[in-house]
């Protein structure tokens, strides 16, 4: 079993991004908008800001109160869209209930949409046209697979979870790389039997779902989930101790997909249109 070391690979990606940024004519400028006071979001946003500083990307966090209206947020995005110094805009999820995230992502200029969530970027991904940006977590997962020379073409990939942030775009990116992709979600029947067919498993659910004896020998297991278990320990979707002995490759939590997401976002933030 080989551990997919997201920490190590992310360092390499960040070093590449730093070099790329130093050679740019225009300094990238990432603006992150945080609405409300979700504790986890604050940590994520802070990590993004620190990563941006490390690679020489100018950044700013706009913190808005949880009672911000949708119209107020859309106005702020419009100002950022027309500010030529701003090259990347991202709005941290989750948003308070009064704000429709689809309205938000549709308002961001697709050429500044570093999350790759605008329907134009998602539609391009679906169609097989190069989007301005690929969503950070799926792109980070593919960077990780590529770094370990894990083949994708012709392999059976099972994606668990169908979110717009991870499940759907990662399935599409694997499909675009000629994998045979099966998507599983909360209504899927006999999920264990489907997981057993996978050469590559990507689990992005947020609860323990991939357990003992579910994975095929030598398969590649990517754990996107991150949450605290009953004892307060950070854990993922995969029962690591029981599953890892049968795997060819497995990503740990923490230290797998998490750091790759940040590095991949910095790669996106270094793209200036
Ligand atoms: N919340 C959890 N993951 C993400 C992400 O990739 N982008 C944004 N904007 N919010 C998130």
PDB file of C-alpha atoms and ligand atoms in Angstrom:
ATOM      1  CA  UNK A   1       0.000   0.000   0.000  1.00  0.00           C
ATOM      2  CA  UNK A   2       1.322   3.416  -0.954  1.00  0.00           C
ATOM      3  CA  UNK A   3       0.148   6.519   0.882  1.00  0.00           C
ATOM      4  CA  UNK A   4      -0.852   9.370  -1.424  1.00  0.00           C
ATOM      5  CA  UNK A   5       1.016  12.138   0.351  1.00  0.00           C
ATOM      6  CA  UNK A   6      -1.027  15.244  -0.359  1.00  0.00           C
ATOM      7  CA  UNK A   7       1.111  17.324   1.956  1.00  0.00           C
ATOM      8  CA  UNK A   8       4.273  16.541   0.007  1.00  0.00           C
ATOM      9  CA  UNK A   9       2.705  16.878  -3.458  1.00  0.00           C
ATOM     10  CA  UNK A  10       0.989  20.136  -2.477  1.00  0.00           C
ATOM     11  CA  UNK A  11       4.378  21.596  -1.496  1.00  0.00           C
ATOM     12  CA  UNK A  12       5.632  20.800  -4.978  1.00  0.00           C
ATOM     13  CA  UNK A  13       2.553  22.352  -6.621  1.00  0.00           C
ATOM     14  CA  UNK A  14       2.873  25.472  -4.447  1.00  0.00           C
ATOM     15  CA  UNK A  15       6.565  25.804  -5.358  1.00  0.00           C
ATOM     16  CA  UNK A  16       5.617  25.597  -9.069  1.00  0.00           C
ATOM     17  CA  UNK A  17       2.857  28.181  -8.560  1.00  0.00           C
ATOM     18  CA  UNK A  18       5.254  30.518  -6.764  1.00  0.00           C
ATOM     19  CA  UNK A  19       7.682  30.347  -9.647  1.00  0.00           C
ATOM     20  CA  UNK A  20       4.917  30.884 -12.158  1.00  0.00           C
ATOM     21  CA  UNK A  21       3.618  33.917 -10.225  1.00  0.00           C
ATOM     22  CA  UNK A  22       7.086  35.474 -10.046  1.00  0.00           C
ATOM     23  CA  UNK A  23       7.240  35.408 -13.846  1.00  0.00           C
ATOM     24  CA  UNK A  24       3.853  37.046 -14.433  1.00  0.00           C
ATOM     25  CA  UNK A  25       3.564  40.575 -15.813  1.00  0.00           C
ATOM     26  CA  UNK A  26       0.460  41.238 -13.751  1.00  0.00           C
ATOM     27  CA  UNK A  27       0.295  40.251 -10.081  1.00  0.00           C
ATOM     28  CA  UNK A  28      -2.702  38.010  -9.397  1.00  0.00           C
ATOM     29  CA  UNK A  29      -5.109  39.334  -6.788  1.00  0.00           C
ATOM     30  CA  UNK A  30      -7.489  36.900  -5.107  1.00  0.00           C
ATOM     31  CA  UNK A  31     -10.504  38.180  -3.192  1.00  0.00           C
ATOM     32  CA  UNK A  32     -12.241  35.710  -0.894  1.00  0.00           C
ATOM     33  CA  UNK A  33     -15.677  36.568   0.456  1.00  0.00           C
ATOM     34  CA  UNK A  34     -16.804  35.021   3.714  1.00  0.00           C
ATOM     35  CA  UNK A  35     -20.405  35.552   4.769  1.00  0.00           C
ATOM     36  CA  UNK A  36     -21.363  34.751   8.362  1.00  0.00           C
ATOM     37  CA  UNK A  37     -19.332  33.103  11.081  1.00  0.00           C
ATOM     38  CA  UNK A  38     -19.100  29.423  10.246  1.00  0.00           C
ATOM     39  CA  UNK A  39     -16.085  28.281  12.292  1.00  0.00           C
ATOM     40  CA  UNK A  40     -14.773  25.761   9.737  1.00  0.00           C
ATOM     41  CA  UNK A  41     -15.124  28.288   6.891  1.00  0.00           C
ATOM     42  CA  UNK A  42     -13.053  30.821   8.848  1.00  0.00           C
ATOM     43  CA  UNK A  43     -10.243  28.281   9.159  1.00  0.00           C
ATOM     44  CA  UNK A  44     -10.420  27.366   5.445  1.00  0.00           C
ATOM     45  CA  UNK A  45     -10.410  31.004   4.380  1.00  0.00           C
ATOM     46  CA  UNK A  46      -7.477  31.767   6.640  1.00  0.00           C
ATOM     47  CA  UNK A  47      -5.544  28.822   5.177  1.00  0.00           C
ATOM     48  CA  UNK A  48      -6.229  30.113   1.669  1.00  0.00           C
ATOM     49  CA  UNK A  49      -4.969  33.569   2.594  1.00  0.00           C
ATOM     50  CA  UNK A  50      -1.798  32.123   4.128  1.00  0.00           C
ATOM     51  CA  UNK A  51      -1.171  29.950   1.049  1.00  0.00           C
ATOM     52  CA  UNK A  52      -1.659  32.975  -1.220  1.00  0.00           C
ATOM     53  CA  UNK A  53       0.934  34.941   0.774  1.00  0.00           C
ATOM     54  CA  UNK A  54       3.383  32.048   0.478  1.00  0.00           C
ATOM     55  CA  UNK A  55       3.224  31.945  -3.309  1.00  0.00           C
ATOM     56  CA  UNK A  56       3.250  35.709  -3.844  1.00  0.00           C
ATOM     57  CA  UNK A  57      -0.426  36.116  -4.686  1.00  0.00           C
ATOM     58  CA  UNK A  58      -1.984  39.264  -3.306  1.00  0.00           C
ATOM     59  CA  UNK A  59      -5.177  38.440  -1.426  1.00  0.00           C
ATOM     60  CA  UNK A  60      -7.944  39.979   0.579  1.00  0.00           C
ATOM     61  CA  UNK A  61     -10.723  38.473   2.678  1.00  0.00           C
ATOM     62  CA  UNK A  62     -14.002  40.369   2.758  1.00  0.00           C
ATOM     63  CA  UNK A  63     -15.915  39.347   5.867  1.00  0.00           C
ATOM     64  CA  UNK A  64     -19.634  40.050   5.772  1.00  0.00           C
ATOM     65  CA  UNK A  65     -22.205  39.596   8.543  1.00  0.00           C
ATOM     66  CA  UNK A  66     -24.538  36.593   8.429  1.00  0.00           C
ATOM     67  CA  UNK A  67     -27.550  38.841   7.774  1.00  0.00           C
ATOM     68  CA  UNK A  68     -26.054  40.158   4.500  1.00  0.00           C
ATOM     69  CA  UNK A  69     -28.715  40.108   1.779  1.00  0.00           C
ATOM     70  CA  UNK A  70     -28.257  38.430  -1.573  1.00  0.00           C
ATOM     71  CA  UNK A  71     -28.524  41.815  -3.324  1.00  0.00           C
ATOM     72  CA  UNK A  72     -25.734  43.233  -1.157  1.00  0.00           C
ATOM     73  CA  UNK A  73     -23.466  40.291  -1.923  1.00  0.00           C
ATOM     74  CA  UNK A  74     -24.206  40.454  -5.662  1.00  0.00           C
ATOM     75  CA  UNK A  75     -23.391  44.184  -5.630  1.00  0.00           C
ATOM     76  CA  UNK A  76     -20.011  43.512  -4.024  1.00  0.00           C
ATOM     77  CA  UNK A  77     -19.276  40.822  -6.622  1.00  0.00           C
ATOM     78  CA  UNK A  78     -20.206  43.234  -9.438  1.00  0.00           C
ATOM     79  CA  UNK A  79     -17.747  45.807  -8.102  1.00  0.00           C
ATOM     80  CA  UNK A  80     -15.013  43.133  -7.965  1.00  0.00           C
ATOM     81  CA  UNK A  81     -15.909  41.974 -11.483  1.00  0.00           C
ATOM     82  CA  UNK A  82     -15.251  45.441 -12.863  1.00  0.00           C
ATOM     83  CA  UNK A  83     -12.104  46.054 -10.794  1.00  0.00           C
ATOM     84  CA  UNK A  84      -9.239  45.287 -13.185  1.00  0.00           C
ATOM     85  CA  UNK A  85      -6.775  44.696 -10.352  1.00  0.00           C
ATOM     86  CA  UNK A  86      -8.873  41.748  -9.074  1.00  0.00           C
ATOM     87  CA  UNK A  87      -8.045  38.552 -11.002  1.00  0.00           C
ATOM     88  CA  UNK A  88      -9.813  35.961  -8.826  1.00  0.00           C
ATOM     89  CA  UNK A  89     -13.024  35.968  -6.781  1.00  0.00           C
ATOM     90  CA  UNK A  90     -14.309  33.214  -4.550  1.00  0.00           C
ATOM     91  CA  UNK A  91     -17.273  33.083  -2.197  1.00  0.00           C
ATOM     92  CA  UNK A  92     -16.830  30.569   0.595  1.00  0.00           C
ATOM     93  CA  UNK A  93     -19.589  28.006   1.089  1.00  0.00           C
ATOM     94  CA  UNK A  94     -21.835  27.411   2.977  1.00  0.00           C
ATOM     95  CA  UNK A  95     -23.818  30.640   2.620  1.00  0.00           C
ATOM     96  CA  UNK A  96     -26.613  31.778   4.947  1.00  0.00           C
ATOM     97  CA  UNK A  97     -30.087  30.557   3.961  1.00  0.00           C
ATOM     98  CA  UNK A  98     -31.245  33.901   2.485  1.00  0.00           C
ATOM     99  CA  UNK A  99     -28.555  33.785  -0.222  1.00  0.00           C
ATOM    100  CA  UNK A 100     -28.979  31.528  -3.249  1.00  0.00           C
ATOM    101  CA  UNK A 101     -25.526  30.180  -4.129  1.00  0.00           C
ATOM    102  CA  UNK A 102     -26.501  29.669  -7.780  1.00  0.00           C
ATOM    103  CA  UNK A 103     -27.257  33.390  -8.116  1.00  0.00           C
ATOM    104  CA  UNK A 104     -23.875  34.112  -6.549  1.00  0.00           C
ATOM    105  CA  UNK A 105     -21.844  31.805  -8.790  1.00  0.00           C
ATOM    106  CA  UNK A 106     -23.679  32.980 -11.893  1.00  0.00           C
ATOM    107  CA  UNK A 107     -22.760  36.588 -11.049  1.00  0.00           C
ATOM    108  CA  UNK A 108     -18.994  36.041 -10.745  1.00  0.00           C
ATOM    109  CA  UNK A 109     -17.150  36.786 -14.001  1.00  0.00           C
ATOM    110  CA  UNK A 110     -16.257  33.290 -15.354  1.00  0.00           C
ATOM    111  CA  UNK A 111     -12.718  34.539 -16.043  1.00  0.00           C
ATOM    112  CA  UNK A 112     -12.308  35.367 -12.329  1.00  0.00           C
ATOM    113  CA  UNK A 113     -14.184  32.298 -11.055  1.00  0.00           C
ATOM    114  CA  UNK A 114     -11.235  30.521  -9.368  1.00  0.00           C
ATOM    115  CA  UNK A 115     -13.643  27.964  -7.842  1.00  0.00           C
ATOM    116  CA  UNK A 116     -14.806  26.917 -11.325  1.00  0.00           C
ATOM    117  CA  UNK A 117     -18.426  27.005 -10.119  1.00  0.00           C
ATOM    118  CA  UNK A 118     -19.905  29.382 -12.717  1.00  0.00           C
ATOM    119  CA  UNK A 119     -22.284  27.514 -15.071  1.00  0.00           C
ATOM    120  CA  UNK A 120     -20.079  28.549 -18.008  1.00  0.00           C
ATOM    121  CA  UNK A 121     -17.057  26.833 -16.443  1.00  0.00           C
ATOM    122  CA  UNK A 122     -19.101  23.821 -15.296  1.00  0.00           C
ATOM    123  CA  UNK A 123     -20.777  23.630 -18.717  1.00  0.00           C
ATOM    124  CA  UNK A 124     -17.419  23.735 -20.483  1.00  0.00           C
ATOM    125  CA  UNK A 125     -16.185  20.911 -18.266  1.00  0.00           C
ATOM    126  CA  UNK A 126     -19.281  18.899 -19.175  1.00  0.00           C
ATOM    127  CA  UNK A 127     -18.876  19.597 -22.886  1.00  0.00           C
ATOM    128  CA  UNK A 128     -15.152  18.878 -22.945  1.00  0.00           C
ATOM    129  CA  UNK A 129     -14.161  22.490 -23.719  1.00  0.00           C
ATOM    130  CA  UNK A 130     -11.293  23.838 -21.602  1.00  0.00           C
ATOM    131  CA  UNK A 131     -12.922  25.901 -18.804  1.00  0.00           C
ATOM    132  CA  UNK A 132     -11.174  29.000 -17.431  1.00  0.00           C
ATOM    133  CA  UNK A 133     -10.880  27.139 -14.125  1.00  0.00           C
ATOM    134  CA  UNK A 134     -11.451  23.564 -12.949  1.00  0.00           C
ATOM    135  CA  UNK A 135     -12.938  23.227  -9.438  1.00  0.00           C
ATOM    136  CA  UNK A 136     -10.083  23.083  -6.936  1.00  0.00           C
ATOM    137  CA  UNK A 137     -10.709  19.780  -5.152  1.00  0.00           C
ATOM    138  CA  UNK A 138     -11.274  17.642  -8.284  1.00  0.00           C
ATOM    139  CA  UNK A 139      -8.277  19.272  -9.983  1.00  0.00           C
ATOM    140  CA  UNK A 140      -6.181  18.615  -6.848  1.00  0.00           C
ATOM    141  CA  UNK A 141      -7.258  14.953  -6.869  1.00  0.00           C
ATOM    142  CA  UNK A 142      -6.178  14.545 -10.496  1.00  0.00           C
ATOM    143  CA  UNK A 143      -2.855  16.278  -9.732  1.00  0.00           C
ATOM    144  CA  UNK A 144      -2.341  13.734  -6.933  1.00  0.00           C
ATOM    145  CA  UNK A 145      -3.173  10.756  -9.182  1.00  0.00           C
ATOM    146  CA  UNK A 146      -0.892  12.103 -11.923  1.00  0.00           C
ATOM    147  CA  UNK A 147       1.983  12.718  -9.522  1.00  0.00           C
ATOM    148  CA  UNK A 148       1.914   9.018  -8.577  1.00  0.00           C
ATOM    149  CA  UNK A 149       1.538   8.014 -12.267  1.00  0.00           C
ATOM    150  CA  UNK A 150      -1.754   6.291 -11.546  1.00  0.00           C
ATOM    151  CA  UNK A 151      -3.452   5.451 -14.843  1.00  0.00           C
ATOM    152  CA  UNK A 152      -7.035   6.643 -15.336  1.00  0.00           C
ATOM    153  CA  UNK A 153      -7.875   5.674 -18.915  1.00  0.00           C
ATOM    154  CA  UNK A 154     -10.032   2.575 -19.190  1.00  0.00           C
ATOM    155  CA  UNK A 155     -10.276   2.058 -15.444  1.00  0.00           C
ATOM    156  CA  UNK A 156     -13.438   1.725 -13.408  1.00  0.00           C
ATOM    157  CA  UNK A 157     -13.889   4.775 -11.206  1.00  0.00           C
ATOM    158  CA  UNK A 158     -16.600   4.933  -8.567  1.00  0.00           C
ATOM    159  CA  UNK A 159     -17.448   8.376  -7.213  1.00  0.00           C
ATOM    160  CA  UNK A 160     -19.479   8.493  -4.009  1.00  0.00           C
ATOM    161  CA  UNK A 161     -21.332  11.787  -3.523  1.00  0.00           C
ATOM    162  CA  UNK A 162     -22.790  14.051  -6.197  1.00  0.00           C
ATOM    163  CA  UNK A 163     -22.052  17.582  -5.010  1.00  0.00           C
ATOM    164  CA  UNK A 164     -21.318  20.390  -7.455  1.00  0.00           C
ATOM    165  CA  UNK A 165     -18.062  21.045  -5.587  1.00  0.00           C
ATOM    166  CA  UNK A 166     -16.554  17.559  -5.760  1.00  0.00           C
ATOM    167  CA  UNK A 167     -18.662  14.582  -6.884  1.00  0.00           C
ATOM    168  CA  UNK A 168     -20.026  15.854 -10.197  1.00  0.00           C
ATOM    169  CA  UNK A 169     -16.910  17.654 -11.430  1.00  0.00           C
ATOM    170  CA  UNK A 170     -14.496  14.882 -10.392  1.00  0.00           C
ATOM    171  CA  UNK A 171     -16.696  12.302 -12.158  1.00  0.00           C
ATOM    172  CA  UNK A 172     -16.658  14.482 -15.274  1.00  0.00           C
ATOM    173  CA  UNK A 173     -12.900  15.018 -15.135  1.00  0.00           C
ATOM    174  CA  UNK A 174     -12.325  11.265 -14.779  1.00  0.00           C
ATOM    175  CA  UNK A 175     -14.729  10.647 -17.659  1.00  0.00           C
ATOM    176  CA  UNK A 176     -12.854  13.202 -19.789  1.00  0.00           C
ATOM    177  CA  UNK A 177      -9.712  11.168 -19.049  1.00  0.00           C
ATOM    178  CA  UNK A 178     -11.510   8.058 -20.389  1.00  0.00           C
ATOM    179  CA  UNK A 179     -12.340   6.309 -17.118  1.00  0.00           C
ATOM    180  CA  UNK A 180     -15.583   4.324 -16.866  1.00  0.00           C
ATOM    181  CA  UNK A 181     -17.353   6.277 -14.162  1.00  0.00           C
ATOM    182  CA  UNK A 182     -20.140   5.181 -11.824  1.00  0.00           C
ATOM    183  CA  UNK A 183     -21.695   7.698  -9.471  1.00  0.00           C
ATOM    184  CA  UNK A 184     -23.184   6.645  -6.158  1.00  0.00           C
ATOM    185  CA  UNK A 185     -25.306   8.734  -3.818  1.00  0.00           C
ATOM    186  CA  UNK A 186     -27.793   8.430  -0.996  1.00  0.00           C
ATOM    187  CA  UNK A 187     -30.364   6.639  -3.197  1.00  0.00           C
ATOM    188  CA  UNK A 188     -27.915   4.112  -4.636  1.00  0.00           C
ATOM    189  CA  UNK A 189     -28.784   0.489  -3.927  1.00  0.00           C
ATOM    190  CA  UNK A 190     -26.137  -2.117  -3.084  1.00  0.00           C
ATOM    191  CA  UNK A 191     -23.378   0.477  -2.871  1.00  0.00           C
ATOM    192  CA  UNK A 192     -20.912  -2.081  -1.456  1.00  0.00           C
ATOM    193  CA  UNK A 193     -21.189  -4.209  -4.609  1.00  0.00           C
ATOM    194  CA  UNK A 194     -20.527  -1.156  -6.776  1.00  0.00           C
ATOM    195  CA  UNK A 195     -17.511  -0.036  -4.739  1.00  0.00           C
ATOM    196  CA  UNK A 196     -16.063  -3.533  -5.122  1.00  0.00           C
ATOM    197  CA  UNK A 197     -15.928  -3.031  -8.925  1.00  0.00           C
ATOM    198  CA  UNK A 198     -13.759   0.089  -8.617  1.00  0.00           C
ATOM    199  CA  UNK A 199     -10.142   0.455  -9.626  1.00  0.00           C
ATOM    200  CA  UNK A 200     -10.405   4.032  -8.342  1.00  0.00           C
ATOM    201  CA  UNK A 201     -12.761   5.089  -5.522  1.00  0.00           C
ATOM    202  CA  UNK A 202     -13.378   8.757  -4.767  1.00  0.00           C
ATOM    203  CA  UNK A 203     -15.489   9.270  -1.666  1.00  0.00           C
ATOM    204  CA  UNK A 204     -16.867  12.745  -0.970  1.00  0.00           C
ATOM    205  CA  UNK A 205     -19.738  12.259   1.426  1.00  0.00           C
ATOM    206  CA  UNK A 206     -18.756  13.479   4.902  1.00  0.00           C
ATOM    207  CA  UNK A 207     -19.543  10.294   6.806  1.00  0.00           C
ATOM    208  CA  UNK A 208     -17.940   6.888   7.269  1.00  0.00           C
ATOM    209  CA  UNK A 209     -19.033   5.006   4.194  1.00  0.00           C
ATOM    210  CA  UNK A 210     -16.092   3.014   2.821  1.00  0.00           C
ATOM    211  CA  UNK A 211     -15.535   0.206   5.247  1.00  0.00           C
ATOM    212  CA  UNK A 212     -13.759  -3.095   5.643  1.00  0.00           C
ATOM    213  CA  UNK A 213     -13.802  -5.524   2.674  1.00  0.00           C
ATOM    214  CA  UNK A 214     -15.580  -3.051   0.407  1.00  0.00           C
ATOM    215  CA  UNK A 215     -12.645  -2.292  -1.854  1.00  0.00           C
ATOM    216  CA  UNK A 216     -11.030  -4.437  -4.502  1.00  0.00           C
ATOM    217  CA  UNK A 217      -7.445  -5.572  -3.971  1.00  0.00           C
ATOM    218  CA  UNK A 218      -4.904  -2.966  -5.171  1.00  0.00           C
ATOM    219  CA  UNK A 219      -7.500  -0.292  -5.818  1.00  0.00           C
ATOM    220  CA  UNK A 220      -6.840   3.427  -5.470  1.00  0.00           C
ATOM    221  CA  UNK A 221      -8.858   5.084  -2.699  1.00  0.00           C
ATOM    222  CA  UNK A 222      -9.251   8.858  -2.515  1.00  0.00           C
ATOM    223  CA  UNK A 223     -10.859  10.140   0.668  1.00  0.00           C
ATOM    224  CA  UNK A 224     -12.320  13.623   0.280  1.00  0.00           C
ATOM    225  CA  UNK A 225     -14.374  13.567   3.483  1.00  0.00           C
ATOM    226  CA  UNK A 226     -13.167  15.476   6.509  1.00  0.00           C
ATOM    227  CA  UNK A 227     -15.055  15.720   9.771  1.00  0.00           C
ATOM    228  CA  UNK A 228     -14.606  15.061  13.484  1.00  0.00           C
ATOM    229  CA  UNK A 229     -15.612  11.689  14.897  1.00  0.00           C
ATOM    230  CA  UNK A 230     -17.335  11.193  18.285  1.00  0.00           C
ATOM    231  CA  UNK A 231     -13.980  11.524  20.074  1.00  0.00           C
ATOM    232  CA  UNK A 232     -13.215  14.810  18.277  1.00  0.00           C
ATOM    233  CA  UNK A 233     -10.529  13.332  16.014  1.00  0.00           C
ATOM    234  CA  UNK A 234     -10.328  14.506  12.382  1.00  0.00           C
ATOM    235  CA  UNK A 235     -11.326  11.655  10.112  1.00  0.00           C
ATOM    236  CA  UNK A 236     -12.547  10.895   6.592  1.00  0.00           C
ATOM    237  CA  UNK A 237     -15.138   8.767   4.750  1.00  0.00           C
ATOM    238  CA  UNK A 238     -12.841   5.742   4.654  1.00  0.00           C
ATOM    239  CA  UNK A 239     -12.229   3.369   7.535  1.00  0.00           C
ATOM    240  CA  UNK A 240      -8.490   3.749   6.990  1.00  0.00           C
ATOM    241  CA  UNK A 241      -7.174   1.017   9.297  1.00  0.00           C
ATOM    242  CA  UNK A 242      -9.389  -1.678   7.810  1.00  0.00           C
ATOM    243  CA  UNK A 243      -9.395  -0.550   4.181  1.00  0.00           C
ATOM    244  CA  UNK A 244      -5.773   0.496   3.648  1.00  0.00           C
ATOM    245  CA  UNK A 245      -4.186  -3.005   3.756  1.00  0.00           C
ATOM    246  CA  UNK A 246      -6.110  -4.005   0.595  1.00  0.00           C
ATOM    247  CA  UNK A 247      -5.394  -0.781  -1.315  1.00  0.00           C
ATOM    248  CA  UNK A 248      -2.736  -0.125  -3.899  1.00  0.00           C
ATOM    249  CA  UNK A 249      -2.859   3.570  -3.031  1.00  0.00           C
ATOM    250  CA  UNK A 250      -4.824   5.503  -0.438  1.00  0.00           C
ATOM    251  CA  UNK A 251      -5.044   9.166   0.552  1.00  0.00           C
ATOM    252  CA  UNK A 252      -4.993   9.830   4.302  1.00  0.00           C
ATOM    253  CA  UNK A 253      -7.156  12.276   6.256  1.00  0.00           C
ATOM    254  CA  UNK A 254      -5.728  14.694   7.165  1.00  0.00           C
ATOM    255  CA  UNK A 255      -2.787  15.167   4.789  1.00  0.00           C
ATOM    256  CA  UNK A 256      -4.324  13.880   1.560  1.00  0.00           C
ATOM    257  CA  UNK A 257      -6.903  15.776  -0.473  1.00  0.00           C
ATOM    258  CA  UNK A 258      -7.075  18.785   1.917  1.00  0.00           C
ATOM    259  CA  UNK A 259      -3.643  20.256   1.157  1.00  0.00           C
ATOM    260  CA  UNK A 260      -4.099  19.410  -2.544  1.00  0.00           C
ATOM    261  CA  UNK A 261      -7.294  21.494  -2.631  1.00  0.00           C
ATOM    262  CA  UNK A 262      -5.453  24.553  -1.323  1.00  0.00           C
ATOM    263  CA  UNK A 263      -2.540  24.070  -3.727  1.00  0.00           C
ATOM    264  CA  UNK A 264      -4.938  23.560  -6.625  1.00  0.00           C
ATOM    265  CA  UNK A 265      -6.828  26.723  -5.683  1.00  0.00           C
ATOM    266  CA  UNK A 266      -3.524  28.626  -5.657  1.00  0.00           C
ATOM    267  CA  UNK A 267      -2.782  27.224  -9.099  1.00  0.00           C
ATOM    268  CA  UNK A 268      -6.143  28.615 -10.217  1.00  0.00           C
ATOM    269  CA  UNK A 269      -5.501  31.933  -8.492  1.00  0.00           C
ATOM    270  CA  UNK A 270      -2.229  32.235 -10.413  1.00  0.00           C
ATOM    271  CA  UNK A 271      -4.120  32.180 -13.723  1.00  0.00           C
ATOM    272  CA  UNK A 272      -4.731  35.701 -14.928  1.00  0.00           C
ATOM    273  CA  UNK A 273      -7.142  36.350 -17.802  1.00  0.00           C
TER     274      UNK A 273
HETATM  275  N1  LIG B   1     -16.619  25.155   0.975  1.00  0.00           N
HETATM  276  C1  LIG B   1     -16.108  23.907   1.022  1.00  0.00           C
HETATM  277  N2  LIG B   1     -15.355  23.672  -0.073  1.00  0.00           N
HETATM  278  C2  LIG B   1     -15.403  24.789  -0.831  1.00  0.00           C
HETATM  279  C3  LIG B   1     -14.817  25.145  -2.083  1.00  0.00           C
HETATM  280  O1  LIG B   1     -14.109  24.385  -2.742  1.00  0.00           O
HETATM  281  N3  LIG B   1     -15.105  26.404  -2.512  1.00  0.00           N
HETATM  282  C4  LIG B   1     -15.886  27.250  -1.813  1.00  0.00           C
HETATM  283  N4  LIG B   1     -16.102  28.455  -2.332  1.00  0.00           N
HETATM  284  N5  LIG B   1     -16.447  26.944  -0.668  1.00  0.00           N
HETATM  285  C5  LIG B   1     -16.197  25.721  -0.173  1.00  0.00           C
END
